[in-house]
Amino acid sequence: MVQESRKYLKGKGITKLINVANQIMLKNYQNLDQYKDIFYQCGKCGNCRTAYQENGWPRVCPSGEYGKFEAYYLGGKNLLTWGLNSGKLEWTENLARIFYQCSVCHACLQQCNIPEIHNYAGEWLMAMREEAVKKGFGPMKEHTLYTDHILNEYNPYLEKHEKRLNWLTKDINLDPSGDIAYFVGCTSSYREQTVALATAEILSSMHLKFKILKEEHCCGSPVFMTGQAEKAKEIAENNVNTFSEEGIKKIITSCAGCYRMWKEVYPNKFKLNHGMEIVHLPELLITEIKNGKIDLNHSLDMKITYHDPCHLGRHMGMYEIPRELLKKIPGIELVEMERNRENAWCCGSGGGVRSAFKGLSESAANERIQEALETGADAIVSSCPFCLNQFKSNIKQEDLKAYDISELINKSF
Amino acid sequence: MISSEIITKLETIVGERYVSDEPEIQYLYHYDFISAEPEGKCDIVIMPGTAEEVQNIVKIANNFKIPIVPWVSGINFGGIATPRKGGIVIDMRRLNKVLEVNEDDMYAVVEGGITWADLKGYLNKHHPDFQAGITWSPPGTGVIPSHLCYGMFNLGMLGGTGAEFINGLEVVLGSGELVKIGSCSLSSYWYGRQPLPDLSGLFIGFEGTTGIITKMAIKLWPKLPFRTDYLPIAQTVEEGAPMMLKLAKAGLGIIDLLFINLGWAQSLMCLDQANVANDPVELGLPDFLGLITTQAYTEKQHEAQCEAIIDICKEFNLDPLTLKEQMKSFPENMQGIMGHLTPSTGGQAPVQFWGCWNFSRGGGGEWVGSYNTTRNVVKYYQLSRDVSLKYGKPPQYYCRFMFGGHYCVTRTNINFNKNNPEEILNARKCLKEIHDAVQQLEGSIMYKPPLWAVNYYNDKMDRNMYQLIKRVKGLLDPNNIMNPGQGIEGEK
């Protein structure tokens, strides 16, 4: 594929086509009206369905492959948005359901070579969800259930806030005076606690002066991604205030969703200029390794394949750092799945899909698991506890394990 | 309107999940979302997963005399898959597999809803030494419709139109009967349409009005190890075209031979309407760009072929650079999708063209695309250019030589803003005027023709041919349920 025709924007994974002059330049995170003159550039040509000009032209859209009808692919959604905007369609529950039956993984955008659709379709996919909420057709009832819980107990897992740090052991050296925080996130706090523990142990072993805030709340990603921008902003404001008041200057994340929210969505969508440095764990570790401050000594003797989390890869442009890090582990053989990096098949958990559209979610997860099995790898490794949880919930084969990158690093430390 | 009783019957055939009469689902089947052709109406859409399911759907449609429209991506620039009389759209996309590849006889048997991406991906992975003819159309479009509607491929100089790449068919007739055509009707081999009576013509060029193809065998070709793509540039089409005509008859391992004018090239650069040179000729810009692709089995053979090609170009005062070299002369932000066209520049067909050739920002495009005698290649451009400029449209001309130079395609594209009803009307007028103008040239016959062009030809075609087509259509589809309102109506 002709890769030179695009580049990743600094701090964002969204690619811009650079091979076309005179593109319409628009702002991100605007309402539908801002994009009204570009929906109809789409001719539902189907480019969004397969990895464009890759050797095997594999399918990339979990929503479309599951839903089958044109409406579930990006092309269909572009033209439904045009239909709505031009008065040919009206908001209905069904229309809202079509737009929500999508993990907003952005694999489709990467394939489209119409510059403005490539650059901005992700914006109107989200703007349509926000519009659905305003019109009373969104979110789905499952999203409302967890959102209400987030607003009361600060996590979407229907757990009590007071249990948030239950995973924390006395071996972890926290420094209450430190200005670095590990933002644990809800999935690691309540469901994949091995990720939280591994991350904290790594940071401890590095003798990093860091702390974990008891008043950390959900980052708001599950709320934001389901079109509830106002509620998500309230959650974000609360987190920013909490961490600012604690004097935090740097936040380390182990969750791709939390990383994206803090680094991209808080400042750019919500205009919360928190001024904190946001670093995903693999970024921190690769820098420390390069600076000679960390050595990975223990050989793990494993063949693994790396799954790009959508929120880290396509949404934030971080593809190589986790791979580079994994290759530093002695005894690790890293093999690629056919769909990797910008063409990675989504695990099927994001965008509110896992809670509201179980059939789609499981179908996507199983397809990814099968793809991992085909590589002959012993394990599928991700850099996001939400992906990890999805894989662990769906893997039925004995011969494939799922890990987070933090777990492997911790073992090799 | 289709009754709930019929919907239930259809759901029984394919499962509830694959039938929809929801307005939001139907909406995307009313119109092709590309062309200036009017919208139609889809009442229900259904997705069969087997040939037997297709048969059962057709039988129900026949019983209740409901129109059915076979559909893969619905895009063909003539509105051919737009339902003109309502009814059931049979979306074939679940039938998307390569069933067999026979490397000895060099063919692939594919299902009726396969897309170019499905086919190309399968061959790349499993049969990398073989190639199918691939269109310069987007990967999500249909392989079978392209073959049936005389699509043209990047092996056009080798094999002719898509129809000539067909080795055999499995077809569901309007009655619901399943018929095999070609060598596959007598054996398990799909090597060709010979020597029995060749009935594939009952379905080629009939625009889905006589049957639904559930399987097709298509020719494959060896991918030879040595290949070069040249991109000669001349000041005018008038200067460059004679060189191509000579190359078309020179052999020289040429598998693809075409030229475009600068209007078309600007669309490859993905420029928008506001930033193209409407009339590059007036500005003194070079208006002719050729593409010559040659391949060979040995290096020595390839060198000789390339030398001969360059010699012919030099006879016409042109010294062609390869596409890769030529692309270096374009600034990075003006390269658009040029590099996507050939392996020598890191690309491979299929290619996402629209949004590009229609100057993307309006999203609408249609062509007057004709098969033609090679005698007309310059005149066709001149006539269509004048009309395009009269309507304020940049002329976008394209000519591809076919089947060893025996004939060619001449085509002029028109772009428009499909969000603007006036522009759509204007585009329709412009297209019809181009069509009328090129009809002065005997031999210009539109392929994938919209209904207005079908009607134009109906009056002019040999009467006995016209009557024969009507009789054939009436015989194969006695209840006129197959894509009614398109093509020539059957005899009642």
mmCIF file with all atom_site columns, N, CA and C in Angstrom, chain B residues 333-388:
data_model
loop_
_atom_site.group_PDB
_atom_site.id
_atom_site.type_symbol
_atom_site.label_atom_id
_atom_site.label_alt_id
_atom_site.label_comp_id
_atom_site.label_asym_id
_atom_site.label_entity_id
_atom_site.label_seq_id
_atom_site.pdbx_PDB_ins_code
_atom_site.Cartn_x
_atom_site.Cartn_y
_atom_site.Cartn_z
_atom_site.occupancy
_atom_site.B_iso_or_equiv
_atom_site.pdbx_formal_charge
_atom_site.auth_seq_id
_atom_site.auth_comp_id
_atom_site.auth_asym_id
_atom_site.auth_atom_id
_atom_site.pdbx_PDB_model_num
ATOM 1   N N  . ASN B 1 333 ? 1.898   16.896 -2.824  1.00 0.00 ? 333 ASN B N  1
ATOM 2   C CA . ASN B 1 333 ? 0.460   17.124 -2.606  1.00 0.00 ? 333 ASN B CA 1
ATOM 3   C C  . ASN B 1 333 ? -0.339  17.190 -3.906  1.00 0.00 ? 333 ASN B C  1
ATOM 4   N N  . MET B 1 334 ? 0.327   16.860 -5.016  1.00 0.00 ? 334 MET B N  1
ATOM 5   C CA . MET B 1 334 ? -0.397  16.792 -6.295  1.00 0.00 ? 334 MET B CA 1
ATOM 6   C C  . MET B 1 334 ? -0.381  15.368 -6.849  1.00 0.00 ? 334 MET B C  1
ATOM 7   N N  . GLN B 1 335 ? 0.082   14.430 -6.065  1.00 0.00 ? 335 GLN B N  1
ATOM 8   C CA . GLN B 1 335 ? 0.187   13.064 -6.595  1.00 0.00 ? 335 GLN B CA 1
ATOM 9   C C  . GLN B 1 335 ? -1.119  12.290 -6.481  1.00 0.00 ? 335 GLN B C  1
ATOM 10  N N  . GLY B 1 336 ? -1.974  12.727 -5.557  1.00 0.00 ? 336 GLY B N  1
ATOM 11  C CA . GLY B 1 336 ? -3.277  12.089 -5.430  1.00 0.00 ? 336 GLY B CA 1
ATOM 12  C C  . GLY B 1 336 ? -3.163  10.581 -5.397  1.00 0.00 ? 336 GLY B C  1
ATOM 13  N N  . ILE B 1 337 ? -3.955  9.933  -6.233  1.00 0.00 ? 337 ILE B N  1
ATOM 14  C CA . ILE B 1 337 ? -3.936  8.463  -6.218  1.00 0.00 ? 337 ILE B CA 1
ATOM 15  C C  . ILE B 1 337 ? -3.220  7.881  -7.428  1.00 0.00 ? 337 ILE B C  1
ATOM 16  N N  . MET B 1 338 ? -2.392  8.709  -8.082  1.00 0.00 ? 338 MET B N  1
ATOM 17  C CA . MET B 1 338 ? -1.677  8.190  -9.259  1.00 0.00 ? 338 MET B CA 1
ATOM 18  C C  . MET B 1 338 ? -0.857  6.944  -8.928  1.00 0.00 ? 338 MET B C  1
ATOM 19  N N  . GLY B 1 339 ? -0.221  6.992  -7.776  1.00 0.00 ? 339 GLY B N  1
ATOM 20  C CA . GLY B 1 339 ? 0.630   5.867  -7.386  1.00 0.00 ? 339 GLY B CA 1
ATOM 21  C C  . GLY B 1 339 ? -0.135  4.609  -7.042  1.00 0.00 ? 339 GLY B C  1
ATOM 22  N N  . HIS B 1 340 ? -1.465  4.729  -6.933  1.00 0.00 ? 340 HIS B N  1
ATOM 23  C CA . HIS B 1 340 ? -2.266  3.557  -6.563  1.00 0.00 ? 340 HIS B CA 1
ATOM 24  C C  . HIS B 1 340 ? -2.514  2.626  -7.749  1.00 0.00 ? 340 HIS B C  1
ATOM 25  N N  . LEU B 1 341 ? -2.171  3.104  -8.954  1.00 0.00 ? 341 LEU B N  1
ATOM 26  C CA . LEU B 1 341 ? -2.620  2.387  -10.142 1.00 0.00 ? 341 LEU B CA 1
ATOM 27  C C  . LEU B 1 341 ? -1.843  1.118  -10.457 1.00 0.00 ? 341 LEU B C  1
ATOM 28  N N  . THR B 1 342 ? -0.554  1.142  -10.213 1.00 0.00 ? 342 THR B N  1
ATOM 29  C CA . THR B 1 342 ? 0.260   0.017  -10.696 1.00 0.00 ? 342 THR B CA 1
ATOM 30  C C  . THR B 1 342 ? 1.225   -0.473 -9.619  1.00 0.00 ? 342 THR B C  1
ATOM 31  N N  . PRO B 1 343 ? 1.646   -1.729 -9.721  1.00 0.00 ? 343 PRO B N  1
ATOM 32  C CA . PRO B 1 343 ? 2.616   -2.252 -8.755  1.00 0.00 ? 343 PRO B CA 1
ATOM 33  C C  . PRO B 1 343 ? 3.943   -1.491 -8.786  1.00 0.00 ? 343 PRO B C  1
ATOM 34  N N  . SER B 1 344 ? 4.293   -0.942 -9.948  1.00 0.00 ? 344 SER B N  1
ATOM 35  C CA . SER B 1 344 ? 5.593   -0.261 -10.033 1.00 0.00 ? 344 SER B CA 1
ATOM 36  C C  . SER B 1 344 ? 5.641   0.975  -9.153  1.00 0.00 ? 344 SER B C  1
ATOM 37  N N  . THR B 1 345 ? 4.496   1.496  -8.753  1.00 0.00 ? 345 THR B N  1
ATOM 38  C CA . THR B 1 345 ? 4.471   2.654  -7.859  1.00 0.00 ? 345 THR B CA 1
ATOM 39  C C  . THR B 1 345 ? 3.889   2.278  -6.496  1.00 0.00 ? 345 THR B C  1
ATOM 40  N N  . GLY B 1 346 ? 3.883   1.002  -6.200  1.00 0.00 ? 346 GLY B N  1
ATOM 41  C CA . GLY B 1 346 ? 3.432   0.564  -4.872  1.00 0.00 ? 346 GLY B CA 1
ATOM 42  C C  . GLY B 1 346 ? 1.940   0.347  -4.764  1.00 0.00 ? 346 GLY B C  1
ATOM 43  N N  . GLY B 1 347 ? 1.220   0.450  -5.852  1.00 0.00 ? 347 GLY B N  1
ATOM 44  C CA . GLY B 1 347 ? -0.233  0.281  -5.799  1.00 0.00 ? 347 GLY B CA 1
ATOM 45  C C  . GLY B 1 347 ? -0.679  -1.007 -6.454  1.00 0.00 ? 347 GLY B C  1
ATOM 46  N N  . GLN B 1 348 ? -1.953  -1.177 -6.547  1.00 0.00 ? 348 GLN B N  1
ATOM 47  C CA . GLN B 1 348 ? -2.545  -2.320 -7.254  1.00 0.00 ? 348 GLN B CA 1
ATOM 48  C C  . GLN B 1 348 ? -4.032  -2.025 -7.417  1.00 0.00 ? 348 GLN B C  1
ATOM 49  N N  . ALA B 1 349 ? -4.564  -2.291 -8.609  1.00 0.00 ? 349 ALA B N  1
ATOM 50  C CA . ALA B 1 349 ? -6.010  -2.165 -8.769  1.00 0.00 ? 349 ALA B CA 1
ATOM 51  C C  . ALA B 1 349 ? -6.660  -3.278 -7.959  1.00 0.00 ? 349 ALA B C  1
ATOM 52  N N  . PRO B 1 350 ? -7.891  -3.086 -7.451  1.00 0.00 ? 350 PRO B N  1
ATOM 53  C CA . PRO B 1 350 ? -8.784  -1.956 -7.688  1.00 0.00 ? 350 PRO B CA 1
ATOM 54  C C  . PRO B 1 350 ? -8.315  -0.680 -6.982  1.00 0.00 ? 350 PRO B C  1
ATOM 55  N N  . VAL B 1 351 ? -8.949  0.397  -7.388  1.00 0.00 ? 351 VAL B N  1
ATOM 56  C CA . VAL B 1 351 ? -8.526  1.724  -6.957  1.00 0.00 ? 351 VAL B CA 1
ATOM 57  C C  . VAL B 1 351 ? -9.754  2.530  -6.578  1.00 0.00 ? 351 VAL B C  1
ATOM 58  N N  . GLN B 1 352 ? -9.621  3.318  -5.525  1.00 0.00 ? 352 GLN B N  1
ATOM 59  C CA . GLN B 1 352 ? -10.754 4.185  -5.194  1.00 0.00 ? 352 GLN B CA 1
ATOM 60  C C  . GLN B 1 352 ? -10.707 5.412  -6.099  1.00 0.00 ? 352 GLN B C  1
ATOM 61  N N  . PHE B 1 353 ? -11.606 5.448  -7.048  1.00 0.00 ? 353 PHE B N  1
ATOM 62  C CA . PHE B 1 353 ? -11.558 6.556  -7.984  1.00 0.00 ? 353 PHE B CA 1
ATOM 63  C C  . PHE B 1 353 ? -12.494 7.696  -7.653  1.00 0.00 ? 353 PHE B C  1
ATOM 64  N N  . TRP B 1 354 ? -13.730 7.383  -7.359  1.00 0.00 ? 354 TRP B N  1
ATOM 65  C CA . TRP B 1 354 ? -14.553 8.562  -7.223  1.00 0.00 ? 354 TRP B CA 1
ATOM 66  C C  . TRP B 1 354 ? -14.328 9.174  -5.881  1.00 0.00 ? 354 TRP B C  1
ATOM 67  N N  . GLY B 1 355 ? -14.755 10.427 -5.908  1.00 0.00 ? 355 GLY B N  1
ATOM 68  C CA . GLY B 1 355 ? -14.205 11.297 -4.921  1.00 0.00 ? 355 GLY B CA 1
ATOM 69  C C  . GLY B 1 355 ? -12.938 11.837 -5.544  1.00 0.00 ? 355 GLY B C  1
ATOM 70  N N  . CYS B 1 356 ? -12.554 11.254 -6.639  1.00 0.00 ? 356 CYS B N  1
ATOM 71  C CA . CYS B 1 356 ? -11.335 11.661 -7.312  1.00 0.00 ? 356 CYS B CA 1
ATOM 72  C C  . CYS B 1 356 ? -11.697 12.066 -8.725  1.00 0.00 ? 356 CYS B C  1
ATOM 73  N N  . TRP B 1 357 ? -12.162 11.107 -9.499  1.00 0.00 ? 357 TRP B N  1
ATOM 74  C CA . TRP B 1 357 ? -12.441 11.509 -10.869 1.00 0.00 ? 357 TRP B CA 1
ATOM 75  C C  . TRP B 1 357 ? -13.639 12.436 -10.957 1.00 0.00 ? 357 TRP B C  1
ATOM 76  N N  . ASN B 1 358 ? -14.475 12.456 -9.930  1.00 0.00 ? 358 ASN B N  1
ATOM 77  C CA . ASN B 1 358 ? -15.577 13.411 -9.994  1.00 0.00 ? 358 ASN B CA 1
ATOM 78  C C  . ASN B 1 358 ? -15.240 14.695 -9.245  1.00 0.00 ? 358 ASN B C  1
ATOM 79  N N  . PHE B 1 359 ? -13.958 14.926 -8.992  1.00 0.00 ? 359 PHE B N  1
ATOM 80  C CA . PHE B 1 359 ? -13.542 16.091 -8.225  1.00 0.00 ? 359 PHE B CA 1
ATOM 81  C C  . PHE B 1 359 ? -14.293 16.131 -6.912  1.00 0.00 ? 359 PHE B C  1
ATOM 82  N N  . SER B 1 360 ? -14.121 15.168 -6.189  1.00 0.00 ? 360 SER B N  1
ATOM 83  C CA . SER B 1 360 ? -14.711 14.713 -4.940  1.00 0.00 ? 360 SER B CA 1
ATOM 84  C C  . SER B 1 360 ? -15.740 15.601 -4.276  1.00 0.00 ? 360 SER B C  1
ATOM 85  N N  . ARG B 1 361 ? -15.531 16.867 -4.264  1.00 0.00 ? 361 ARG B N  1
ATOM 86  C CA . ARG B 1 361 ? -16.301 17.676 -3.334  1.00 0.00 ? 361 ARG B CA 1
ATOM 87  C C  . ARG B 1 361 ? -17.786 17.704 -3.643  1.00 0.00 ? 361 ARG B C  1
ATOM 88  N N  . GLY B 1 362 ? -18.167 17.358 -4.850  1.00 0.00 ? 362 GLY B N  1
ATOM 89  C CA . GLY B 1 362 ? -19.592 17.306 -5.156  1.00 0.00 ? 362 GLY B CA 1
ATOM 90  C C  . GLY B 1 362 ? -20.176 15.906 -5.047  1.00 0.00 ? 362 GLY B C  1
ATOM 91  N N  . GLY B 1 363 ? -19.321 14.915 -5.104  1.00 0.00 ? 363 GLY B N  1
ATOM 92  C CA . GLY B 1 363 ? -19.757 13.539 -4.896  1.00 0.00 ? 363 GLY B CA 1
ATOM 93  C C  . GLY B 1 363 ? -20.554 12.924 -6.036  1.00 0.00 ? 363 GLY B C  1
ATOM 94  N N  . GLY B 1 364 ? -20.801 13.685 -7.093  1.00 0.00 ? 364 GLY B N  1
ATOM 95  C CA . GLY B 1 364 ? -21.596 13.136 -8.187  1.00 0.00 ? 364 GLY B CA 1
ATOM 96  C C  . GLY B 1 364 ? -20.783 13.011 -9.459  1.00 0.00 ? 364 GLY B C  1
ATOM 97  N N  . GLY B 1 365 ? -21.012 11.943 -10.196 1.00 0.00 ? 365 GLY B N  1
ATOM 98  C CA . GLY B 1 365 ? -20.304 11.778 -11.452 1.00 0.00 ? 365 GLY B CA 1
ATOM 99  C C  . GLY B 1 365 ? -21.023 10.784 -12.344 1.00 0.00 ? 365 GLY B C  1
ATOM 100 N N  . GLU B 1 366 ? -20.952 11.024 -13.612 1.00 0.00 ? 366 GLU B N  1
ATOM 101 C CA . GLU B 1 366 ? -21.521 10.075 -14.575 1.00 0.00 ? 366 GLU B CA 1
ATOM 102 C C  . GLU B 1 366 ? -20.728 10.218 -15.861 1.00 0.00 ? 366 GLU B C  1
ATOM 103 N N  . TRP B 1 367 ? -20.799 9.223  -16.696 1.00 0.00 ? 367 TRP B N  1
ATOM 104 C CA . TRP B 1 367 ? -20.026 9.302  -17.929 1.00 0.00 ? 367 TRP B CA 1
ATOM 105 C C  . TRP B 1 367 ? -20.877 8.986  -19.133 1.00 0.00 ? 367 TRP B C  1
ATOM 106 N N  . VAL B 1 368 ? -20.367 9.425  -20.264 1.00 0.00 ? 368 VAL B N  1
ATOM 107 C CA . VAL B 1 368 ? -20.816 8.859  -21.530 1.00 0.00 ? 368 VAL B CA 1
ATOM 108 C C  . VAL B 1 368 ? -19.663 7.962  -21.956 1.00 0.00 ? 368 VAL B C  1
ATOM 109 N N  . GLY B 1 369 ? -19.805 6.686  -21.650 1.00 0.00 ? 369 GLY B N  1
ATOM 110 C CA . GLY B 1 369 ? -18.749 5.728  -21.929 1.00 0.00 ? 369 GLY B CA 1
ATOM 111 C C  . GLY B 1 369 ? -19.177 4.827  -23.053 1.00 0.00 ? 369 GLY B C  1
ATOM 112 N N  . SER B 1 370 ? -18.346 4.736  -24.060 1.00 0.00 ? 370 SER B N  1
ATOM 113 C CA . SER B 1 370 ? -18.758 4.016  -25.266 1.00 0.00 ? 370 SER B CA 1
ATOM 114 C C  . SER B 1 370 ? -17.693 3.033  -25.703 1.00 0.00 ? 370 SER B C  1
ATOM 115 N N  . TYR B 1 371 ? -18.137 1.937  -26.230 1.00 0.00 ? 371 TYR B N  1
ATOM 116 C CA . TYR B 1 371 ? -17.244 1.127  -27.051 1.00 0.00 ? 371 TYR B CA 1
ATOM 117 C C  . TYR B 1 371 ? -17.222 1.759  -28.430 1.00 0.00 ? 371 TYR B C  1
ATOM 118 N N  . ASN B 1 372 ? -16.094 1.615  -29.096 1.00 0.00 ? 372 ASN B N  1
ATOM 119 C CA . ASN B 1 372 ? -15.924 2.437  -30.273 1.00 0.00 ? 372 ASN B CA 1
ATOM 120 C C  . ASN B 1 372 ? -14.930 1.811  -31.234 1.00 0.00 ? 372 ASN B C  1
ATOM 121 N N  . THR B 1 373 ? -14.963 2.303  -32.451 1.00 0.00 ? 373 THR B N  1
ATOM 122 C CA . THR B 1 373 ? -13.902 1.985  -33.392 1.00 0.00 ? 373 THR B CA 1
ATOM 123 C C  . THR B 1 373 ? -12.698 2.862  -33.070 1.00 0.00 ? 373 THR B C  1
ATOM 124 N N  . THR B 1 374 ? -11.499 2.302  -33.241 1.00 0.00 ? 374 THR B N  1
ATOM 125 C CA . THR B 1 374 ? -10.304 3.074  -32.903 1.00 0.00 ? 374 THR B CA 1
ATOM 126 C C  . THR B 1 374 ? -10.147 4.298  -33.819 1.00 0.00 ? 374 THR B C  1
ATOM 127 N N  . ARG B 1 375 ? -10.907 4.332  -34.888 1.00 0.00 ? 375 ARG B N  1
ATOM 128 C CA . ARG B 1 375 ? -10.833 5.501  -35.784 1.00 0.00 ? 375 ARG B CA 1
ATOM 129 C C  . ARG B 1 375 ? -11.357 6.774  -35.108 1.00 0.00 ? 375 ARG B C  1
ATOM 130 N N  . ASN B 1 376 ? -12.144 6.596  -34.036 1.00 0.00 ? 376 ASN B N  1
ATOM 131 C CA . ASN B 1 376 ? -12.850 7.753  -33.473 1.00 0.00 ? 376 ASN B CA 1
ATOM 132 C C  . ASN B 1 376 ? -12.183 8.367  -32.251 1.00 0.00 ? 376 ASN B C  1
ATOM 133 N N  . VAL B 1 377 ? -11.015 7.874  -31.846 1.00 0.00 ? 377 VAL B N  1
ATOM 134 C CA . VAL B 1 377 ? -10.522 8.254  -30.513 1.00 0.00 ? 377 VAL B CA 1
ATOM 135 C C  . VAL B 1 377 ? -10.256 9.755  -30.362 1.00 0.00 ? 377 VAL B C  1
ATOM 136 N N  . VAL B 1 378 ? -9.807  10.396 -31.404 1.00 0.00 ? 378 VAL B N  1
ATOM 137 C CA . VAL B 1 378 ? -9.533  11.838 -31.292 1.00 0.00 ? 378 VAL B CA 1
ATOM 138 C C  . VAL B 1 378 ? -10.822 12.638 -31.457 1.00 0.00 ? 378 VAL B C  1
ATOM 139 N N  . LYS B 1 379 ? -11.618 12.238 -32.432 1.00 0.00 ? 379 LYS B N  1
ATOM 140 C CA . LYS B 1 379 ? -12.863 12.996 -32.700 1.00 0.00 ? 379 LYS B CA 1
ATOM 141 C C  . LYS B 1 379 ? -13.801 12.937 -31.482 1.00 0.00 ? 379 LYS B C  1
ATOM 142 N N  . TYR B 1 380 ? -13.855 11.786 -30.852 1.00 0.00 ? 380 TYR B N  1
ATOM 143 C CA . TYR B 1 380 ? -14.717 11.637 -29.675 1.00 0.00 ? 380 TYR B CA 1
ATOM 144 C C  . TYR B 1 380 ? -14.307 12.648 -28.604 1.00 0.00 ? 380 TYR B C  1
ATOM 145 N N  . TYR B 1 381 ? -12.988 12.764 -28.429 1.00 0.00 ? 381 TYR B N  1
ATOM 146 C CA . TYR B 1 381 ? -12.493 13.715 -27.430 1.00 0.00 ? 381 TYR B CA 1
ATOM 147 C C  . TYR B 1 381 ? -12.875 15.134 -27.828 1.00 0.00 ? 381 TYR B C  1
ATOM 148 N N  . GLN B 1 382 ? -12.639 15.468 -29.075 1.00 0.00 ? 382 GLN B N  1
ATOM 149 C CA . GLN B 1 382 ? -12.899 16.842 -29.494 1.00 0.00 ? 382 GLN B CA 1
ATOM 150 C C  . GLN B 1 382 ? -14.372 17.213 -29.305 1.00 0.00 ? 382 GLN B C  1
ATOM 151 N N  . LEU B 1 383 ? -15.254 16.296 -29.689 1.00 0.00 ? 383 LEU B N  1
ATOM 152 C CA . LEU B 1 383 ? -16.692 16.590 -29.580 1.00 0.00 ? 383 LEU B CA 1
ATOM 153 C C  . LEU B 1 383 ? -17.125 16.704 -28.113 1.00 0.00 ? 383 LEU B C  1
ATOM 154 N N  . SER B 1 384 ? -16.680 15.767 -27.307 1.00 0.00 ? 384 SER B N  1
ATOM 155 C CA . SER B 1 384 ? -17.120 15.779 -25.912 1.00 0.00 ? 384 SER B CA 1
ATOM 156 C C  . SER B 1 384 ? -16.465 16.925 -25.144 1.00 0.00 ? 384 SER B C  1
ATOM 157 N N  . ARG B 1 385 ? -15.285 17.278 -25.556 1.00 0.00 ? 385 ARG B N  1
ATOM 158 C CA . ARG B 1 385 ? -14.589 18.412 -24.934 1.00 0.00 ? 385 ARG B CA 1
ATOM 159 C C  . ARG B 1 385 ? -15.369 19.709 -25.154 1.00 0.00 ? 385 ARG B C  1
ATOM 160 N N  . ASP B 1 386 ? -15.816 19.916 -26.360 1.00 0.00 ? 386 ASP B N  1
ATOM 161 C CA . ASP B 1 386 ? -16.558 21.146 -26.656 1.00 0.00 ? 386 ASP B CA 1
ATOM 162 C C  . ASP B 1 386 ? -17.822 21.244 -25.807 1.00 0.00 ? 386 ASP B C  1
ATOM 163 N N  . VAL B 1 387 ? -18.526 20.126 -25.688 1.00 0.00 ? 387 VAL B N  1
ATOM 164 C CA . VAL B 1 387 ? -19.773 20.158 -24.904 1.00 0.00 ? 387 VAL B CA 1
ATOM 165 C C  . VAL B 1 387 ? -19.455 20.369 -23.421 1.00 0.00 ? 387 VAL B C  1
ATOM 166 N N  . SER B 1 388 ? -18.451 19.681 -22.924 1.00 0.00 ? 388 SER B N  1
ATOM 167 C CA . SER B 1 388 ? -18.099 19.820 -21.509 1.00 0.00 ? 388 SER B CA 1
ATOM 168 C C  . SER B 1 388 ? -17.797 21.284 -21.187 1.00 0.00 ? 388 SER B C  1
#
